[in-house]
């Protein structure tokens, strides 16, 4: 196969997997993925990324504590004030065309899960699946030093995409997750992450369970002519 075809295949076959098998991932495989991913470019080659790899008992402890915190928020929404992300990932006011795309994505997902409008309990259950890493055996938590600027979020994002593509090259799947960000205090506490760090996002990593309908979500993309302008 031609080089570009292989690379395109790895990129195109990446999608967000939200149901994983319990099959473990070898630590060496995770190291290989991170080693390849660290070839990502970064401004001045500062390589600002840190990654905390969570499996086994630590994974279970983290899941238990964050699920408890999120469940408490469901019961008492005012508790959310104690769990704030350190940077805004989404705008407070959504505008077109983003709001329509966001809705389409949400309803596409809920449709596959058989969740109808107004079924809040089922929606909460699906939201909680984030904090079980969708059953993935590996959680990756990406942090930056707080002294760094917005540009480093570009650098780490490129590295994160590399992780997801390198995972595809090894038959593994991923789901990037910003859902963990509000719970950075709990995560930092459980993993002993220095307080000068900032959580950027997490990735669930493992082997996809193709039998689960949730993994059949096919997300659309706008065509090139709708987002690119060519000057010739
Ligand atoms: C930085 C980032 C954070 C995300 N956070 C979540 C998340 O917390 N939970 C989730 O189910 N999906 C999350 N997603 C997945 C997006 O919903 C998904 O990428 C998008 O719908 C496109 O679908 P695809 O990844 O299957 O191509 C996130 C994606 C990105 C890039």
Coordinates of N, CA and C and ligand atoms in Angstrom, one line a residue:
X1 N 0.8 -1.2 0.0 CA 0.0 0.0 0.0 C 0.9 1.3 0.0
X2 N 0.4 2.3 -0.7 CA 1.2 3.5 -0.7 C 1.2 4.2 0.7
X3 N 2.3 4.9 0.9 CA 2.5 5.5 2.2 C 1.3 6.4 2.6
X4 N 0.8 7.2 1.6 CA -0.3 8.2 2.0 C -1.6 7.4 2.3
X5 N -1.7 6.3 1.6 CA -3.0 5.5 1.8 C -3.0 4.9 3.2
X6 N -1.8 4.4 3.7 CA -1.7 3.9 5.1 C -2.0 5.0 6.1
X7 N -1.4 6.1 5.9 CA -1.5 7.2 6.8 C -3.0 7.7 6.8
X8 N -3.6 7.8 5.6 CA -5.0 8.2 5.6 C -5.9 7.2 6.3
X9 N -5.6 5.9 6.1 CA -6.4 4.9 6.7 C -6.4 5.0 8.2
X10 N -5.2 5.3 8.7 CA -5.1 5.4 10.2 C -5.9 6.6 10.7
X11 N -5.8 7.7 9.9 CA -6.6 8.9 10.3 C -8.1 8.7 10.2
X12 N -8.5 8.1 9.1 CA -9.9 8.0 8.8 C -10.5 6.9 9.7
X13 N -9.8 5.9 10.1 CA -10.4 4.8 10.9 C -10.4 5.3 12.4
X14 N -9.8 6.4 12.8 CA -10.0 6.9 14.1 C -11.4 7.4 14.3
X15 N -12.0 7.0 15.3 CA -13.3 7.6 15.7 C -13.4 7.4 17.2
X16 N -14.3 8.1 17.8 CA -14.4 8.1 19.3 C -15.2 6.8 19.7
X17 N -14.5 6.0 20.4 CA -15.1 4.7 20.8 C -15.6 4.9 22.2
X18 N -16.8 4.5 22.5 CA -17.4 4.7 23.8 C -17.9 3.4 24.4
X19 N -17.3 2.3 24.0 CA -17.5 0.9 24.6 C -16.3 0.1 24.3
X20 N -15.5 -0.2 25.3 CA -14.3 -1.0 25.1 C -14.4 -2.4 25.7
X21 N -13.6 -3.3 25.2 CA -13.5 -4.6 25.8 C -12.5 -4.5 27.0
X22 N -12.6 -5.5 27.9 CA -11.7 -5.4 29.1 C -10.3 -5.9 28.8
X23 N -10.1 -6.4 27.6 CA -8.7 -6.8 27.2 C -7.6 -5.8 27.6
X24 N -6.6 -6.2 28.4 CA -5.6 -5.3 28.8 C -4.7 -4.8 27.6
X25 N -4.1 -3.7 27.8 CA -3.1 -3.2 26.8 C -1.7 -3.3 27.4
X26 N -0.8 -3.9 26.8 CA 0.6 -4.1 27.3 C 1.2 -2.7 27.6
X27 N 1.9 -2.6 28.7 CA 2.5 -1.3 29.1 C 3.5 -0.9 28.0
X28 N 4.2 -1.9 27.4 CA 5.2 -1.6 26.3 C 4.5 -0.9 25.1
X29 N 3.3 -1.4 24.8 CA 2.5 -0.9 23.7 C 2.2 0.6 24.0
X30 N 1.8 0.9 25.2 CA 1.5 2.3 25.6 C 2.7 3.1 25.5
X31 N 3.9 2.6 25.9 CA 5.1 3.3 25.8 C 5.5 3.6 24.4
X32 N 5.3 2.6 23.5 CA 5.6 2.8 22.1 C 4.7 3.9 21.5
X33 N 3.4 3.8 21.8 CA 2.5 4.9 21.3 C 3.0 6.3 21.7
X34 N 3.3 6.4 23.0 CA 3.7 7.7 23.5 C 5.0 8.2 22.9
X35 N 5.9 7.2 22.7 CA 7.2 7.5 22.1 C 7.0 8.0 20.7
X36 N 6.2 7.3 19.9 CA 5.9 7.8 18.5 C 5.2 9.2 18.6
X37 N 4.2 9.3 19.5 CA 3.4 10.5 19.5 C 4.3 11.7 19.9
X38 N 5.3 11.5 20.7 CA 6.2 12.6 21.1 C 7.0 13.2 19.9
X39 N 6.9 12.6 18.7 CA 7.5 13.2 17.6 C 6.7 14.4 17.1
X40 N 5.6 14.7 17.8 CA 4.7 15.9 17.4 C 5.6 17.1 17.5
X41 N 5.3 18.1 16.6 CA 6.0 19.4 16.7 C 5.5 20.2 17.9
X42 N 6.4 21.1 18.4 CA 6.0 22.0 19.4 C 6.8 23.3 19.2
X43 N 6.2 24.4 19.5 CA 6.9 25.7 19.3 C 8.3 25.7 20.0
X44 N 9.4 25.9 19.3 CA 10.7 25.9 19.9 C 11.1 24.5 20.5
X45 N 10.4 23.5 20.1 CA 10.6 22.1 20.5 C 10.6 22.1 22.1
X46 N 9.7 22.8 22.7 CA 9.7 22.8 24.2 C 9.0 21.5 24.7
X47 N 8.3 20.8 23.9 CA 7.7 19.5 24.3 C 7.0 19.6 25.6
X48 N 5.9 20.4 25.7 CA 5.4 20.8 27.0 C 4.5 19.7 27.6
X49 N 4.3 18.6 26.9 CA 3.3 17.6 27.4 C 3.8 16.7 28.6
X50 N 2.9 16.4 29.5 CA 3.1 15.3 30.5 C 1.9 14.4 30.4
X51 N 2.2 13.1 30.5 CA 1.1 12.1 30.4 C 1.1 11.2 31.6
X52 N 0.0 11.1 32.2 CA -0.2 10.1 33.4 C -1.0 9.0 32.9
X53 N -0.4 7.8 32.9 CA -1.0 6.6 32.4 C -1.6 5.8 33.6
X54 N -2.9 5.5 33.5 CA -3.6 4.9 34.6 C -4.2 3.6 34.2
X55 N -3.8 2.5 35.0 CA -4.4 1.2 34.8 C -4.6 0.6 36.2
X56 N -5.2 -0.6 36.2 CA -5.3 -1.4 37.4 C -6.0 -0.7 38.6
X57 N -5.4 -0.8 39.8 CA -6.0 -0.3 41.0 C -6.2 1.2 41.0
X58 N -5.1 1.9 40.5 CA -5.2 3.4 40.4 C -6.4 3.8 39.5
X59 N -6.6 3.1 38.4 CA -7.7 3.4 37.5 C -9.0 3.2 38.2
X60 N -9.1 2.1 39.0 CA -10.4 1.8 39.7 C -10.6 2.8 40.7
X61 N -9.6 3.3 41.4 CA -9.8 4.3 42.5 C -10.2 5.6 41.9
X62 N -9.6 6.0 40.8 CA -10.0 7.2 40.1 C -11.4 7.2 39.7
X63 N -11.8 6.1 39.0 CA -13.2 5.9 38.5 C -14.2 6.0 39.7
X64 N -13.8 5.3 40.8 CA -14.8 5.3 41.9 C -14.9 6.7 42.5
X65 N -13.8 7.5 42.6 CA -13.9 8.8 43.2 C -14.6 9.8 42.3
X66 N -14.3 9.8 41.0 CA -14.9 10.8 40.1 C -16.4 10.4 39.9
X67 N -16.7 9.1 39.8 CA -18.1 8.8 39.6 C -18.9 9.2 40.8
X68 N -18.3 9.1 42.0 CA -19.0 9.5 43.2 C -19.3 11.0 43.2
X69 N -18.3 11.8 42.7 CA -18.4 13.2 42.7 C -19.5 13.6 41.6
X70 N -19.4 13.0 40.5 CA -20.4 13.3 39.4 C -21.8 12.9 39.9
X71 N -21.9 11.8 40.6 CA -23.3 11.3 41.0 C -23.8 12.3 42.1
X72 N -22.9 12.9 42.9 CA -23.3 13.9 43.9 C -23.8 15.1 43.1
X73 N -23.2 15.5 42.0 CA -23.6 16.6 41.3 C -25.0 16.4 40.7
X74 N -25.3 15.1 40.2 CA -26.6 14.8 39.7 C -27.7 15.0 40.8
X75 N -27.3 14.6 42.0 CA -28.3 14.7 43.1 C -28.4 16.1 43.6
X76 N -27.3 16.8 43.7 CA -27.3 18.2 44.2 C -26.5 19.1 43.2
X77 N -27.2 19.6 42.2 CA -26.4 20.3 41.1 C -25.5 21.5 41.6
X78 N -25.9 22.0 42.8 CA -25.0 23.1 43.3 C -23.6 22.7 43.6
X79 N -23.4 21.3 43.8 CA -22.1 20.8 44.1 C -21.1 21.0 42.9
X80 N -21.7 21.2 41.7 CA -20.8 21.4 40.5 C -19.9 22.6 40.7
X81 N -20.3 23.6 41.6 CA -19.4 24.8 41.8 C -18.0 24.3 42.3
X82 N -18.0 23.2 43.0 CA -16.7 22.8 43.6 C -15.8 22.0 42.6
X83 N -16.3 21.9 41.4 CA -15.6 21.1 40.3 C -15.6 21.9 39.0
X84 N -14.7 22.8 38.9 CA -14.6 23.7 37.8 C -13.4 23.4 36.9
X85 N -13.6 23.4 35.6 CA -12.4 23.2 34.7 C -11.5 24.5 34.8
X86 N -10.2 24.3 34.5 CA -9.3 25.5 34.7 C -9.3 26.4 33.5
X87 N -9.8 25.8 32.3 CA -9.9 26.7 31.2 C -11.2 26.3 30.5
X88 N -11.9 27.2 29.8 CA -13.1 27.0 29.1 C -12.9 26.2 27.8
X89 N -13.4 25.0 27.7 CA -13.3 24.3 26.4 C -14.4 24.7 25.5
X90 N -15.6 25.0 26.0 CA -16.7 25.4 25.2 C -17.2 26.8 25.5
X91 N -17.8 27.5 24.5 CA -18.4 28.8 24.8 C -19.6 28.7 25.7
X92 N -19.9 29.7 26.4 CA -21.2 29.7 27.2 C -22.4 29.9 26.3
X93 N -22.2 30.7 25.3 CA -23.3 31.0 24.3 C -22.9 30.3 23.0
X94 N -23.7 29.3 22.7 CA -23.4 28.6 21.4 C -24.1 29.4 20.2
X95 N -23.4 29.5 19.1 CA -23.9 30.1 17.9 C -23.9 29.2 16.7
X96 N -24.6 29.6 15.7 CA -24.7 28.7 14.5 C -23.3 28.9 13.7
X97 N -22.8 27.9 13.1 CA -23.4 26.6 12.8 C -23.0 25.5 13.9
X98 N -22.3 26.0 14.9 CA -21.7 25.0 15.9 C -22.8 24.4 16.7
X99 N -23.8 25.2 17.1 CA -24.9 24.6 17.9 C -25.6 23.5 17.2
X100 N -25.8 23.7 15.9 CA -26.5 22.6 15.1 C -25.7 21.4 15.0
X101 N -24.4 21.5 14.8 CA -23.5 20.4 14.7 C -23.5 19.6 16.0
X102 N -23.4 20.4 17.1 CA -23.4 19.8 18.4 C -24.6 19.0 18.7
X103 N -25.8 19.6 18.4 CA -27.0 18.9 18.6 C -27.1 17.6 17.8
X104 N -26.7 17.7 16.5 CA -26.7 16.6 15.7 C -25.9 15.4 16.3
X105 N -24.7 15.8 16.8 CA -23.8 14.8 17.4 C -24.5 14.2 18.6
X106 N -25.0 15.0 19.5 CA -25.7 14.5 20.7 C -26.8 13.6 20.4
X107 N -27.7 14.0 19.5 CA -28.9 13.2 19.2 C -28.5 11.9 18.4
X108 N -27.4 12.0 17.6 CA -26.9 10.8 16.9 C -26.5 9.7 18.0
X109 N -25.8 10.2 19.0 CA -25.3 9.3 20.0 C -26.5 8.8 20.8
X110 N -27.4 9.6 21.3 CA -28.5 9.2 22.0 C -29.4 8.3 21.2
X111 N -29.5 8.5 19.9 CA -30.4 7.7 19.1 C -29.9 6.2 19.1
X112 N -28.5 6.1 19.0 CA -28.0 4.7 19.0 C -28.2 4.0 20.3
X113 N -28.2 4.9 21.4 CA -28.4 4.3 22.7 C -29.9 4.2 23.1
X114 N -30.7 4.6 22.2 CA -32.2 4.5 22.5 C -32.6 5.5 23.5
X115 N -32.0 6.6 23.6 CA -32.3 7.6 24.6 C -33.2 8.7 23.9
X116 N -34.4 8.9 24.4 CA -35.3 9.9 23.8 C -35.2 11.2 24.6
X117 N -35.7 12.3 23.9 CA -35.8 13.6 24.6 C -36.4 13.5 25.9
X118 N -35.8 14.1 26.9 CA -36.5 14.2 28.3 C -36.1 13.0 29.2
X119 N -35.4 12.0 28.6 CA -35.0 10.9 29.5 C -33.7 11.2 30.2
X120 N -33.8 12.1 31.2 CA -32.6 12.6 31.9 C -31.8 11.5 32.6
X121 N -32.5 10.6 33.2 CA -31.8 9.5 33.9 C -30.8 8.8 33.0
X122 N -31.4 8.4 31.8 CA -30.5 7.7 30.9 C -29.4 8.6 30.3
X123 N -29.7 9.9 30.2 CA -28.6 10.8 29.8 C -27.5 10.9 30.8
X124 N -27.9 10.9 32.1 CA -27.0 11.0 33.2 C -26.1 9.7 33.2
X125 N -26.8 8.6 33.0 CA -26.1 7.3 33.0 C -25.0 7.3 31.9
X126 N -25.4 7.8 30.7 CA -24.4 7.9 29.6 C -23.2 8.8 30.0
X127 N -23.6 10.0 30.6 CA -22.5 10.9 31.0 C -21.6 10.3 31.9
X128 N -22.1 9.5 32.9 CA -21.3 8.8 33.9 C -20.3 7.8 33.2
X129 N -20.7 7.3 32.1 CA -19.8 6.3 31.4 C -18.4 6.9 31.1
X130 N -18.4 8.3 30.9 CA -17.2 9.0 30.7 C -16.2 8.6 31.8
X131 N -16.7 8.6 33.0 CA -15.8 8.5 34.2 C -15.6 7.0 34.6
X132 N -16.1 6.1 33.7 CA -15.7 4.7 33.8 C -14.8 4.4 32.6
X133 N -14.3 5.5 32.0 CA -13.4 5.4 30.8 C -14.1 4.5 29.7
X134 N -15.4 4.4 29.7 CA -16.2 3.6 28.8 C -15.6 2.1 28.9
X135 N -15.2 1.8 30.1 CA -14.6 0.4 30.3 C -13.2 0.2 29.7
X136 N -12.6 1.2 29.2 CA -11.3 1.0 28.6 C -10.3 0.7 29.8
X137 N -9.3 -0.2 29.5 CA -8.4 -0.5 30.6 C -7.3 0.5 30.9
X138 N -7.2 1.5 30.0 CA -6.1 2.5 30.1 C -6.7 3.9 30.1
X139 N -6.4 4.7 31.0 CA -6.7 6.1 30.9 C -5.4 6.9 30.8
X140 N -5.4 7.9 29.9 CA -4.3 8.8 29.7 C -4.7 10.2 30.1
X141 N -4.0 10.8 31.0 CA -4.3 12.2 31.5 C -3.2 13.1 31.1
X142 N -3.5 14.1 30.3 CA -2.5 15.0 29.7 C -2.5 16.3 30.4
X143 N -1.3 16.7 30.9 CA -1.2 18.0 31.6 C -0.1 18.9 31.0
X144 N -0.2 20.2 31.3 CA 0.8 21.2 30.9 C 1.2 21.9 32.2
X145 N 2.4 22.5 32.1 CA 2.8 23.4 33.2 C 1.9 24.7 33.1
X146 N 1.5 25.1 34.3 CA 0.6 26.3 34.3 C 1.2 27.6 33.8
X147 N 2.6 27.6 33.8 CA 3.2 28.9 33.4 C 3.2 29.0 31.9
X148 N 2.8 28.0 31.2 CA 2.8 28.0 29.7 C 1.6 28.7 29.2
X149 N 1.6 29.1 27.9 CA 0.5 29.9 27.3 C -0.3 29.1 26.4
X150 N -1.3 29.7 25.8 CA -2.3 29.0 24.9 C -1.6 28.2 23.8
X151 N -0.4 28.7 23.3 CA 0.3 28.0 22.3 C 0.6 26.6 22.7
X152 N 0.9 26.3 23.9 CA 1.3 25.0 24.3 C 0.1 24.0 24.2
X153 N -1.1 24.6 24.3 CA -2.3 23.8 24.1 C -2.4 23.3 22.6
X154 N -1.8 24.1 21.7 CA -1.7 23.6 20.3 C -0.7 22.5 20.3
X155 N 0.4 22.6 20.9 CA 1.5 21.6 20.9 C 0.9 20.3 21.4
X156 N 0.3 20.3 22.6 CA -0.1 19.1 23.3 C -1.3 18.5 22.5
X157 N -2.1 19.3 21.8 CA -3.2 18.8 21.0 C -2.6 17.9 19.8
X158 N -1.5 18.4 19.2 CA -0.9 17.7 18.1 C -0.4 16.3 18.6
X159 N 0.2 16.4 19.8 CA 0.7 15.2 20.4 C -0.4 14.2 20.7
X160 N -1.6 14.7 21.2 CA -2.7 13.9 21.5 C -3.3 13.2 20.3
X161 N -3.4 14.0 19.2 CA -3.8 13.4 17.9 C -2.9 12.3 17.5
X162 N -1.6 12.5 17.7 CA -0.6 11.5 17.3 C -0.9 10.2 18.2
X163 N -1.2 10.4 19.4 CA -1.5 9.2 20.3 C -2.6 8.4 19.7
X164 N -3.7 9.1 19.3 CA -4.8 8.4 18.8 C -4.5 7.7 17.4
X165 N -3.7 8.3 16.6 CA -3.4 7.7 15.3 C -2.4 6.5 15.5
X166 N -1.4 6.7 16.4 CA -0.5 5.6 16.7 C -1.2 4.4 17.3
X167 N -2.3 4.7 18.1 CA -3.1 3.6 18.7 C -3.7 2.9 17.5
X168 N -4.3 3.6 16.5 CA -4.9 2.9 15.4 C -3.9 1.9 14.7
X169 N -2.7 2.4 14.6 CA -1.7 1.6 13.9 C -1.4 0.3 14.7
X170 N -1.9 0.2 15.9 CA -1.7 -1.0 16.7 C -3.0 -1.7 17.0
X171 N -4.0 -1.4 16.3 CA -5.3 -2.1 16.4 C -6.1 -1.6 17.7
X172 N -5.6 -0.5 18.2 CA -6.3 0.1 19.4 C -7.2 1.2 19.1
X173 N -8.1 1.5 20.0 CA -9.0 2.7 19.8 C -9.0 3.6 21.0
X174 N -9.6 4.8 20.8 CA -9.5 5.8 21.8 C -10.8 6.6 21.9
X175 N -11.0 7.3 23.0 CA -12.0 8.4 23.0 C -11.3 9.6 23.7
X176 N -11.1 10.7 23.0 CA -10.6 11.9 23.8 C -11.7 12.3 24.7
X177 N -11.4 12.8 25.9 CA -12.4 13.2 26.9 C -12.0 14.5 27.6
X178 N -12.8 15.5 27.4 CA -12.7 16.7 28.2 C -13.6 16.6 29.4
X179 N -14.4 15.6 29.5 CA -15.4 15.4 30.6 C -14.7 15.3 32.0
X180 N -13.4 14.9 32.0 CA -12.7 14.7 33.2 C -12.2 16.1 33.8
X181 N -12.1 17.1 32.9 CA -11.4 18.3 33.3 C -11.9 19.0 34.6
X182 N -13.3 19.0 34.8 CA -13.7 19.7 36.1 C -13.3 18.9 37.3
X183 N -12.9 17.7 37.2 CA -12.5 16.9 38.4 C -11.0 16.8 38.6
X184 N -10.3 17.9 38.1 CA -8.8 17.8 38.1 C -8.3 17.7 39.5
X185 N -9.0 18.3 40.5 CA -8.5 18.2 41.9 C -8.4 16.7 42.4
X186 N -9.5 16.0 42.1 CA -9.6 14.6 42.5 C -8.5 13.8 41.7
X187 N -8.3 14.0 40.5 CA -7.3 13.3 39.6 C -5.9 13.6 40.1
X188 N -5.6 14.9 40.4 CA -4.3 15.3 40.9 C -4.0 14.7 42.2
X189 N -5.0 14.6 43.1 CA -4.9 14.0 44.4 C -4.6 12.5 44.3
X190 N -5.4 11.8 43.5 CA -5.2 10.3 43.4 C -3.8 10.0 42.7
X191 N -3.5 10.8 41.7 CA -2.3 10.5 40.9 C -1.0 11.2 41.4
X192 N -1.2 12.0 42.4 CA 0.0 12.8 43.0 C 0.6 13.7 41.9
X193 N -0.2 14.3 41.1 CA 0.2 15.2 40.1 C 0.6 16.6 40.7
X194 N 1.8 17.1 40.4 CA 2.1 18.4 41.0 C 1.1 19.5 40.7
X195 N 0.9 20.4 41.7 CA -0.1 21.4 41.6 C 0.2 22.5 40.6
X196 N 1.5 22.5 40.1 CA 1.8 23.5 39.1 C 1.4 23.1 37.7
X197 N 0.7 21.9 37.6 CA 0.2 21.4 36.3 C -1.3 21.8 36.1
X198 N -1.7 21.7 34.8 CA -3.1 22.0 34.4 C -3.5 20.8 33.6
X199 N -4.7 20.2 33.9 CA -5.2 19.1 33.1 C -5.8 19.6 31.8
X200 N -5.4 19.0 30.7 CA -5.9 19.5 29.4 C -7.0 18.6 28.9
X201 N -6.8 17.3 29.0 CA -7.9 16.3 28.7 C -7.4 14.9 29.0
X202 N -8.3 14.0 28.8 CA -7.9 12.6 29.0 C -8.2 11.8 27.7
X203 N -7.7 10.6 27.6 CA -8.0 9.7 26.5 C -8.3 8.3 27.1
X204 N -9.4 7.7 26.8 CA -9.6 6.3 27.1 C -9.0 5.5 26.0
X205 N -8.2 4.5 26.3 CA -7.5 3.7 25.4 C -7.7 2.2 25.6
X206 N -8.0 1.5 24.5 CA -8.2 0.1 24.6 C -8.7 -0.5 23.3
X207 N -9.2 -1.7 23.4 CA -9.7 -2.4 22.3 C -11.2 -2.2 22.2
X208 N -11.7 -1.7 21.1 CA -13.1 -1.4 20.9 C -13.9 -2.7 21.0
X209 N -15.2 -2.5 21.5 CA -16.1 -3.6 21.5 C -17.1 -3.3 20.3
X210 N -16.8 -4.0 19.1 CA -17.6 -3.7 17.9 C -19.1 -4.1 18.0
X211 N -19.4 -4.9 19.0 CA -20.8 -5.4 19.2 C -21.7 -4.3 19.8
X212 N -21.1 -3.3 20.4 CA -21.9 -2.2 21.1 C -22.4 -1.2 20.1
X213 N -23.7 -1.0 20.0 CA -24.2 0.0 19.0 C -23.6 1.4 19.1
X214 N -23.2 1.8 20.4 CA -22.7 3.2 20.6 C -21.5 3.4 19.7
X215 N -20.8 2.3 19.4 CA -19.6 2.5 18.5 C -19.9 2.6 17.1
X216 N -21.1 2.5 16.7 CA -21.5 2.6 15.3 C -21.7 4.1 14.8
X217 N -21.6 5.0 15.8 CA -21.8 6.4 15.4 C -20.8 6.8 14.3
X218 N -21.4 7.3 13.2 CA -20.6 7.9 12.1 C -20.8 9.4 12.1
X219 N -19.7 10.1 12.5 CA -19.9 11.5 12.5 C -19.6 12.2 11.2
X220 N -20.4 13.1 10.7 CA -20.2 13.7 9.4 C -19.1 14.8 9.5
X221 N -18.6 15.2 8.4 CA -17.7 16.4 8.3 C -18.2 17.3 7.2
X222 N -18.0 18.6 7.3 CA -18.4 19.5 6.2 C -17.4 19.3 5.1
X223 N -17.8 19.4 3.9 CA -16.8 19.3 2.8 C -15.8 20.4 2.7
X224 N -14.6 20.1 2.1 CA -13.5 21.0 2.1 C -13.9 22.4 1.6
X225 N -14.7 22.4 0.5 CA -15.1 23.7 -0.1 C -15.9 24.6 0.9
X226 N -16.4 24.0 2.0 CA -17.2 24.8 3.0 C -16.3 25.3 4.1
X227 N -15.1 24.8 4.2 CA -14.2 25.4 5.3 C -12.9 25.9 4.8
X228 N -12.6 25.7 3.5 CA -11.3 26.1 2.9 C -11.5 27.1 1.8
X229 N -10.6 28.1 1.7 CA -10.7 29.1 0.7 C -9.4 29.0 -0.1
X230 N -9.5 28.8 -1.4 CA -8.3 28.6 -2.2 C -8.0 29.9 -3.0
X231 N -6.8 30.5 -3.0 CA -6.5 31.6 -3.8 C -5.5 31.2 -4.8
X232 N -5.8 31.3 -6.1 CA -4.9 30.8 -7.1 C -4.5 31.9 -8.0
Ligands
LIG1 C1 -10.7 17.5 23.1 C2 -11.9 16.6 22.9 C3 -12.6 16.3 24.0 C4 -13.7 15.4 23.9 N1 -14.4 15.1 25.0 C5 -15.3 14.1 24.9 C6 -15.9 13.6 26.1 O1 -15.7 14.1 27.2 N2 -16.8 12.6 26.0 C7 -17.1 12.0 24.8 O2 -17.9 11.1 24.8 N3 -16.6 12.5 23.7 C8 -15.7 13.5 23.7 N4 -15.0 13.9 22.6 C9 -15.3 13.2 21.3 C10 -16.1 14.1 20.3 O3 -17.5 14.1 20.6 C11 -15.8 13.5 18.9 O4 -14.5 13.6 18.6 C12 -16.7 14.2 17.8 O5 -18.0 13.9 18.0 C13 -16.3 13.6 16.4 O6 -16.5 12.2 16.4 P1 -15.3 11.2 16.1 O7 -14.2 11.4 17.1 O8 -15.9 9.8 16.2 O9 -14.7 11.5 14.7 C14 -14.0 14.9 22.6 C15 -13.3 15.2 21.5 C16 -12.2 16.1 21.7 C17 -11.4 16.5 20.4

